Short mmCIF file of C-alpha atoms in Angstrom, two decimals:
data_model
loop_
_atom_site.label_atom_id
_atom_site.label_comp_id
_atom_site.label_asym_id
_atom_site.label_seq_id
_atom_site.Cartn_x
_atom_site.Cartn_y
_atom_site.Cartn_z
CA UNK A 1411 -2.43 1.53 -7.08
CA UNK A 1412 -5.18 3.02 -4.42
CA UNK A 1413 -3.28 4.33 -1.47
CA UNK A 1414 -4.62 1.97 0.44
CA UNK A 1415 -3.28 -1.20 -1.59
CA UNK A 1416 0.95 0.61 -0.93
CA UNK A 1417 -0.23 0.70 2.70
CA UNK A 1418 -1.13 -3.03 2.57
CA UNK A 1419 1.75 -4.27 0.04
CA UNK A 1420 4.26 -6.70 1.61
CA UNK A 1421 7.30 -8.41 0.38
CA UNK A 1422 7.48 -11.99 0.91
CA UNK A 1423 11.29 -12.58 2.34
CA UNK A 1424 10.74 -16.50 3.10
CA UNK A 1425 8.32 -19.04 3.81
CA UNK A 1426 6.06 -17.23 6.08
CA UNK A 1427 7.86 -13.97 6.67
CA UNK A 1428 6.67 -10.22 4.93
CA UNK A 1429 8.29 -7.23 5.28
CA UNK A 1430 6.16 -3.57 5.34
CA UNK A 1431 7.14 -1.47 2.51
CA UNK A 1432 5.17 1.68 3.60
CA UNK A 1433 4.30 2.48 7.16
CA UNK A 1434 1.83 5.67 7.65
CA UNK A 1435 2.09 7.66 11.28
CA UNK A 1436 -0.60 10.02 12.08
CA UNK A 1437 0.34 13.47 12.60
CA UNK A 1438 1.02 13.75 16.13
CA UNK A 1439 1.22 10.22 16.90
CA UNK A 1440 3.40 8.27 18.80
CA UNK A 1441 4.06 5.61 16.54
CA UNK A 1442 2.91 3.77 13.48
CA UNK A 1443 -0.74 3.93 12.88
CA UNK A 1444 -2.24 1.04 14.47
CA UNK A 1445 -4.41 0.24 11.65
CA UNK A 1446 -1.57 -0.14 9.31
CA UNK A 1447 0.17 -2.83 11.16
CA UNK A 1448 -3.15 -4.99 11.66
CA UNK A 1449 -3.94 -4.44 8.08
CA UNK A 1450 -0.51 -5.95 7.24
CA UNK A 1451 -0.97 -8.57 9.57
CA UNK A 1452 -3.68 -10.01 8.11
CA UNK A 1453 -2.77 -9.66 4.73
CA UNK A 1454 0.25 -11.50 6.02
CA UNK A 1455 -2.21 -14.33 7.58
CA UNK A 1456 -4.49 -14.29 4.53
CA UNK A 1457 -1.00 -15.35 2.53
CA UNK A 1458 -0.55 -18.30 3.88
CA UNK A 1459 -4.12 -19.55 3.96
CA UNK A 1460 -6.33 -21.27 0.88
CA UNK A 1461 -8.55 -19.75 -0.80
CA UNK A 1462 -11.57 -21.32 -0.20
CA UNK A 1463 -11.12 -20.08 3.56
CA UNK A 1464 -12.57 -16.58 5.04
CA UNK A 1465 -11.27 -14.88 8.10
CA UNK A 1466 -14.20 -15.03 10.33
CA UNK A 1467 -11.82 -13.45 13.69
CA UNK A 1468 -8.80 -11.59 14.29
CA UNK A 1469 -7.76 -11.13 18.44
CA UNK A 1470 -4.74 -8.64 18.44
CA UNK A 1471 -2.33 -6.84 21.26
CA UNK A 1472 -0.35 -3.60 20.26
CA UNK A 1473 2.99 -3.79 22.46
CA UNK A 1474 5.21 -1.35 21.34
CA UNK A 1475 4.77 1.53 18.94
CA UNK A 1476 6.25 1.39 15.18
CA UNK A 1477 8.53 2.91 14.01
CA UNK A 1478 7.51 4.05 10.56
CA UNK A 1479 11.66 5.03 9.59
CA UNK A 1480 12.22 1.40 9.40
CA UNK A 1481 10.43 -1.83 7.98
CA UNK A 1482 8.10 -4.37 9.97
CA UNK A 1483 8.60 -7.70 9.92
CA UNK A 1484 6.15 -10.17 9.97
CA UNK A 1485 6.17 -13.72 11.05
CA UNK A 1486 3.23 -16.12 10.39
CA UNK A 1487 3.20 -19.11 12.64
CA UNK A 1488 0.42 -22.06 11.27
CA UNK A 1489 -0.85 -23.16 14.76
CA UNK A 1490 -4.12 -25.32 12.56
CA UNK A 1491 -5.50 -26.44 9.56
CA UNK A 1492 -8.59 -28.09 9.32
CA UNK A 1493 -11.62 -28.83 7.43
CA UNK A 1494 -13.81 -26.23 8.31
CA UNK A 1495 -11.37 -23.73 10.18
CA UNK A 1496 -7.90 -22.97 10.33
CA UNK A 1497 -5.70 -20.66 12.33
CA UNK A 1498 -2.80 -18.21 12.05
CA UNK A 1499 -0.82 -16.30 14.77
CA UNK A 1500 1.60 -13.44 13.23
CA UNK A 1501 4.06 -11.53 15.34
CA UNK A 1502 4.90 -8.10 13.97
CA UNK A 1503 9.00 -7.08 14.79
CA UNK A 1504 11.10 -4.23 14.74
CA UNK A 1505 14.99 -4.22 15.90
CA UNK A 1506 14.46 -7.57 17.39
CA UNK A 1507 11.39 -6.80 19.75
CA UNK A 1508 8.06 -8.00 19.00
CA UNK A 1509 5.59 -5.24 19.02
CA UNK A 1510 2.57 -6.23 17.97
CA UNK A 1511 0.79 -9.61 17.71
CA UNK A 1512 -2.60 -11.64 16.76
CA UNK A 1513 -4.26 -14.36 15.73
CA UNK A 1514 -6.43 -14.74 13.14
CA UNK A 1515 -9.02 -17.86 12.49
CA UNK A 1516 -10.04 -18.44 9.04
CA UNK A 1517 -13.39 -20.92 7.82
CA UNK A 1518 -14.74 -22.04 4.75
CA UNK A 1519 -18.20 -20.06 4.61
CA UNK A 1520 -21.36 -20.84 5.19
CA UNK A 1521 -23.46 -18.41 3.54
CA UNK A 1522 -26.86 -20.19 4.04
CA UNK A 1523 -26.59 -20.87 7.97
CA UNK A 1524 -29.61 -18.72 9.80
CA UNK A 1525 -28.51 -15.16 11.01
CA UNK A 1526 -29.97 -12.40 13.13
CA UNK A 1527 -28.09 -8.81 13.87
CA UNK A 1528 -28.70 -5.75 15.25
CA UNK A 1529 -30.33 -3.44 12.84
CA UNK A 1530 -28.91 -0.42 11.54
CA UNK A 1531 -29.33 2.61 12.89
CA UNK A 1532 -31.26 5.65 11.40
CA UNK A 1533 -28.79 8.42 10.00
CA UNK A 1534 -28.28 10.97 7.65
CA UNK A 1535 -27.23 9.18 4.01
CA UNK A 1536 -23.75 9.67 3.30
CA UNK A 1537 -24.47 11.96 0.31
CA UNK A 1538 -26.09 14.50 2.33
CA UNK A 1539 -23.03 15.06 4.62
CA UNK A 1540 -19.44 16.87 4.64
CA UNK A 1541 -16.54 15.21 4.14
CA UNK A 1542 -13.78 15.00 6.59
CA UNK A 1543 -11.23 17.35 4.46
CA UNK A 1544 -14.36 19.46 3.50
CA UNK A 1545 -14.70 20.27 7.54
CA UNK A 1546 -11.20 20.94 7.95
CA UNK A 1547 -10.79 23.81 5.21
CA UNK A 1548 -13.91 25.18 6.82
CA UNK A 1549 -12.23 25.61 10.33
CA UNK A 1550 -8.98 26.88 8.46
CA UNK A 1551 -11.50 29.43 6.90
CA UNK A 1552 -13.22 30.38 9.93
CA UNK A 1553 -11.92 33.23 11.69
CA UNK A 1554 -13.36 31.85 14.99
CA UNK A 1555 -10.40 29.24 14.78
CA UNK A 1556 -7.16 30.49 16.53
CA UNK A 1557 -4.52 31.09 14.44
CA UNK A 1558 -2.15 28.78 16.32
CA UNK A 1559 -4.29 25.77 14.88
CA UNK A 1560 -4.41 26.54 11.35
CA UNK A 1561 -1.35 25.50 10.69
CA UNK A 1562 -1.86 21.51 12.56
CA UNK A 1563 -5.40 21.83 10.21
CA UNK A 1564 -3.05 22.35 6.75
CA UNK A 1565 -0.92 19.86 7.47
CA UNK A 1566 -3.69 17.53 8.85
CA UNK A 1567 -5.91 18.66 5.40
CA UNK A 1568 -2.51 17.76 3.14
CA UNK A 1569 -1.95 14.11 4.69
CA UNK A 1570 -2.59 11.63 2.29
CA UNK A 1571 -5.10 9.97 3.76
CA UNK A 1572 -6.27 6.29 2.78
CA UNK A 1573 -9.93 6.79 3.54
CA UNK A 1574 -12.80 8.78 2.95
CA UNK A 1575 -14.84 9.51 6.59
CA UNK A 1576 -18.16 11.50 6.59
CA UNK A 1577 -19.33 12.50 10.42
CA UNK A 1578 -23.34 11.58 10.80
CA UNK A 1579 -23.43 14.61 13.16
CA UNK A 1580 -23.36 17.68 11.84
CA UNK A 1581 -20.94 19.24 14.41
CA UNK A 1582 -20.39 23.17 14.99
CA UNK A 1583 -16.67 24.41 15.70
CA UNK A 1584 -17.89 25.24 19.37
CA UNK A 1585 -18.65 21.31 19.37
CA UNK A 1586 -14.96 20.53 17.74
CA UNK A 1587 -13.16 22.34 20.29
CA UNK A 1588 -15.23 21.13 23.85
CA UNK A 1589 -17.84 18.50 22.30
CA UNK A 1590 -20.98 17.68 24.41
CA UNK A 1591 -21.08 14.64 26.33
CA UNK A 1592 -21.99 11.00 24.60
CA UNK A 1593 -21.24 7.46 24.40
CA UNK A 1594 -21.25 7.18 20.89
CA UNK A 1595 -20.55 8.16 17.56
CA UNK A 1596 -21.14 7.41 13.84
CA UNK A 1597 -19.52 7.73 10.90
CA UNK A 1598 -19.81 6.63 7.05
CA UNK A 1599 -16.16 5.10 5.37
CA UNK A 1600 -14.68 3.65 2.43
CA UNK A 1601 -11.68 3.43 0.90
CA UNK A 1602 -10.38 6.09 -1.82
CA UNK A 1603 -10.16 4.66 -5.39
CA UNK A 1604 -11.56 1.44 -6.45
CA UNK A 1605 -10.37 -2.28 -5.81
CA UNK A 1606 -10.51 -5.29 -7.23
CA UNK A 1607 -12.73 -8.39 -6.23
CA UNK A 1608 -11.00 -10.37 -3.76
CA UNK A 1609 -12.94 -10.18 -0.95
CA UNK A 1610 -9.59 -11.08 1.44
CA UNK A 1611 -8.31 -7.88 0.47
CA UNK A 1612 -11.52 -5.84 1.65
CA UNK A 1613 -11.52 -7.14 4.99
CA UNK A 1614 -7.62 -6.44 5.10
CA UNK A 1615 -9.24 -2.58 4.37
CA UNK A 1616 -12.05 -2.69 6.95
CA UNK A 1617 -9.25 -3.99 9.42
CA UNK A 1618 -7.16 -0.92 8.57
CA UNK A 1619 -9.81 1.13 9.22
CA UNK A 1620 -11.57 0.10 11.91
CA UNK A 1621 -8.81 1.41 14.27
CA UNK A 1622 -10.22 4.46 12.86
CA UNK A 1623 -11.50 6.99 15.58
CA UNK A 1624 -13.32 3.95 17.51
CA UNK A 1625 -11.04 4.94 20.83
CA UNK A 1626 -11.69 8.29 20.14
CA UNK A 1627 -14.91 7.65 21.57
CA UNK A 1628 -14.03 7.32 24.72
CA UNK A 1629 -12.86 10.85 25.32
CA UNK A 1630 -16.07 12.26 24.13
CA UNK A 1631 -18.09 10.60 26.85
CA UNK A 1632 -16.30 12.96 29.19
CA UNK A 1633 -16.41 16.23 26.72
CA UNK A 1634 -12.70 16.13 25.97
CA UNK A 1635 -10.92 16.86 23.21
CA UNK A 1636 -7.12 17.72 22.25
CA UNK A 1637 -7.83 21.15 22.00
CA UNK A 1638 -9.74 22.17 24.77
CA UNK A 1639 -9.17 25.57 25.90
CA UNK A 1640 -11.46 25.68 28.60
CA UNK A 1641 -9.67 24.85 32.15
CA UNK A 1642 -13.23 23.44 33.16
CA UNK A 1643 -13.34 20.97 30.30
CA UNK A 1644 -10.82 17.36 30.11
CA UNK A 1645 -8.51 17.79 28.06
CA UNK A 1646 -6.86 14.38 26.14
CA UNK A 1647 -3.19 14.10 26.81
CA UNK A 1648 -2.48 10.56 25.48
CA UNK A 1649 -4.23 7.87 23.20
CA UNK A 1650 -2.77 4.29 22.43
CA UNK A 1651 -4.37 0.97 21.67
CA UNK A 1652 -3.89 -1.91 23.96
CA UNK A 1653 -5.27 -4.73 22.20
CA UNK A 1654 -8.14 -5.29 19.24
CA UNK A 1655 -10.07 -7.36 17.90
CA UNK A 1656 -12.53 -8.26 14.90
CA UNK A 1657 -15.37 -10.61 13.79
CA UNK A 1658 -15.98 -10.52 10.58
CA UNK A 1659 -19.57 -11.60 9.40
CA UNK A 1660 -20.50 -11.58 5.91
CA UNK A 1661 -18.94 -10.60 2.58
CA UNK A 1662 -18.68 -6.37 1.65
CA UNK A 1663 -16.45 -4.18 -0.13
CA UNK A 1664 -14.31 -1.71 1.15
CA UNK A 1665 -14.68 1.11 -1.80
CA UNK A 1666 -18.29 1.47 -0.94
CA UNK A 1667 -19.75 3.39 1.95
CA UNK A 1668 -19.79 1.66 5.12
CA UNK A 1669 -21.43 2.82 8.09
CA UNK A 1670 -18.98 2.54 11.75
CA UNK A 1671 -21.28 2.70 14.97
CA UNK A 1672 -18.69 3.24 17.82
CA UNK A 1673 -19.88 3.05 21.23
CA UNK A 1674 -17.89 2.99 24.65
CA UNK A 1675 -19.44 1.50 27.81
CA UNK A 1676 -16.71 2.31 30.57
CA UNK A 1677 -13.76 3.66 30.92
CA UNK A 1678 -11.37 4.06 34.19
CA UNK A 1679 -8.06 3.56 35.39
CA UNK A 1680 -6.51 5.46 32.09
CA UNK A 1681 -7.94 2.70 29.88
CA UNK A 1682 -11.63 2.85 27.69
CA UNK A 1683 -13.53 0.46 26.07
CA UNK A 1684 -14.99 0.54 22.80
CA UNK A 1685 -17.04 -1.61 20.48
CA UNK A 1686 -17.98 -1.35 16.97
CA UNK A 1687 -19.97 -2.03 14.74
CA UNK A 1688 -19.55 -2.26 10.48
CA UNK A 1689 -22.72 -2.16 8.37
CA UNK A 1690 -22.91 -2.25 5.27
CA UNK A 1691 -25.10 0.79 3.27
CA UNK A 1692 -28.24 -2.23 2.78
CA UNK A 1693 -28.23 -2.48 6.19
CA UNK A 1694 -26.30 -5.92 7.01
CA UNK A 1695 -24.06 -5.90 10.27
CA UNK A 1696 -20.96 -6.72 7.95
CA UNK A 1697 -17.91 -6.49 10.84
CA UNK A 1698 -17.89 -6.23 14.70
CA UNK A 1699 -15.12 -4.78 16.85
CA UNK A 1700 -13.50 -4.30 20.45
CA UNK A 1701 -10.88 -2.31 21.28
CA UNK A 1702 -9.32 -1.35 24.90
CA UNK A 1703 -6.88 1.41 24.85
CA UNK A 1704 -5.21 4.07 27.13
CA UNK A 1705 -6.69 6.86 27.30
CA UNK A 1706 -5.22 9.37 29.54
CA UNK A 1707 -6.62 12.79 30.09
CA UNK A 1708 -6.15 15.95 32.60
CA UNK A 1709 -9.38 16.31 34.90
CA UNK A 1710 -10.93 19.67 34.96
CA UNK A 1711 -10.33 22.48 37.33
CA UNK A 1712 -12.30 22.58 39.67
CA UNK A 1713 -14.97 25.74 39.73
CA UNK A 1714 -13.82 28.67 42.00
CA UNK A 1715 -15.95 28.67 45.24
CA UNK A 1716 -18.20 31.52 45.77
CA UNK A 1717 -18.54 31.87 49.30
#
């Protein structure tokens, strides 16, 4: 078993109701990666749908953070079945309280409809670039990096992480700690290991995954990071998803590279918004995304006056 497959395994308890066996929280995070419980979700969803159907959409709200110490229960209700679409709505539940739900419409594909998409954009092949734990041992080896960090990095670089991310950007550790200012950012993923052929089980993956640093873009359109030590610069005091959702588009696989474009047109009021998109490494716009989600962080200090 990948690690990916024990973070998507669920126990059947009755007709229509799963049980998590392995939850995953971040290091530093508040609650149960957000991923992991959409992931479940829909592999909870997917259960109780035929075969011959394909989720095509998934609309999700996060309403209380997991609790990784203790199972999540899942509850599929069957709003629809039809001919050409049917529809699923599964509330996630810990000690009674309902803390996450969505619903997820499923059709029987139509491969040879016409299509258009946005085309992919132009960036550095996958093979070219570092790997996520390959940048983190070089920061731990860098004596520019504080000593005060290296011990988050280790324990960040010994997580066992489900994916594989690659940054298209080349960053510098000046750029880690106070980034420069953008709207977007790109990144190649796939799972670790190899899976099997159902494609239902890939898009469970990509669903994972695709809470993957999307509202982390939000931040860098201001310059902040968590580890800002400039007083001038933001600095991000609080991240949580508010609601998500997916459309998925065409068939992929999750074990080979896929290429996340994250962008983020506003943010205000403590929330951002962020949109996604999921090619595939021939170029098809596989998966599209939205995701709204507080982001809270402390506004710079103002410069001293030099009059």
């Amino acid at each position: 078993h990948t690690i990916i497959e024990s973070l998507l395994d669920l126990e059947e308890i009755d007709k229509d109701l799963y049980r998590s066996k392995k939850l995953w929280r971040p290091l530093g995070a508040r609650g149960v990666f957000g991923g992991n419980v959409v992931g479940q979700a829909l592999v909870a969803a997917t259960n109780t749908v035929s075969s011959n159907f394909s989720v095509h959409s998934l609309h999700s709200y996060f309403l209380l953070p997991g609790d990784n110490g203790i199972p999540i229960m899942y509850q599929v209700e069957r709003v629809r079945d039809g001919k050409s679409y049917c529809t699923r709505t599964v509330t996630a539940r810990q000690r009674g309280k309902s803390i996450f739900v969505c619903t997820a419409s499923f059709q029987v594909p139509a491969p040879h409809a016409l299509s258009h998409q946005y085309p992919m954009p132009d960036v550095p092949h996958h093979s070219t670039l570092q790997s996520q734990e390959e940048l983190i041992q070089a920061m731990i080896d860098s004596p520019k990096v504080p000593e005060k960090y290296n011990e988050f990095l280790r324990m960040r670089l010994s997580e066992p992480l489900a994916l594989d991310f690659k940054d298209t950007r080349k960053r510098t550790l000046k750029e880690v700690f106070t980034p420069p200012k953008r709207t977007e950012q790109m990144f190649w993923m796939k799972c670790k290991g190899k899976l099997g052929d159902v494609l239902a089980f890939h898009q469970c993956v990509v669903a994972y995954g695709s809470d993957h640093n999307l509202l982390g873009t939000v931040p860098l359109a201001h310059g902040a990071s968590w580890y800002s030590r400039d007083p001038s610069t933001p600095r991000i005091t609080m991240m949580a998803s508010l609601d998500h959702s997916m459309w998925f588009h065409c068939p992929f696989r999750a074990d080979e590279w896929l290429l996340y474009v994250c962008e983020t047109p506003r943010s205000g009021c403590d929330r951002g918004l962020t949109f996604g998109r999921i090619y595939k490494e021939d170029g098809t716009l596989a998966v599209s995304v939205a995701q709204e989600g507080v982001v809270r962080m402390n506004a710079p200090e103002p410069a001293e006056s030099k009059l």
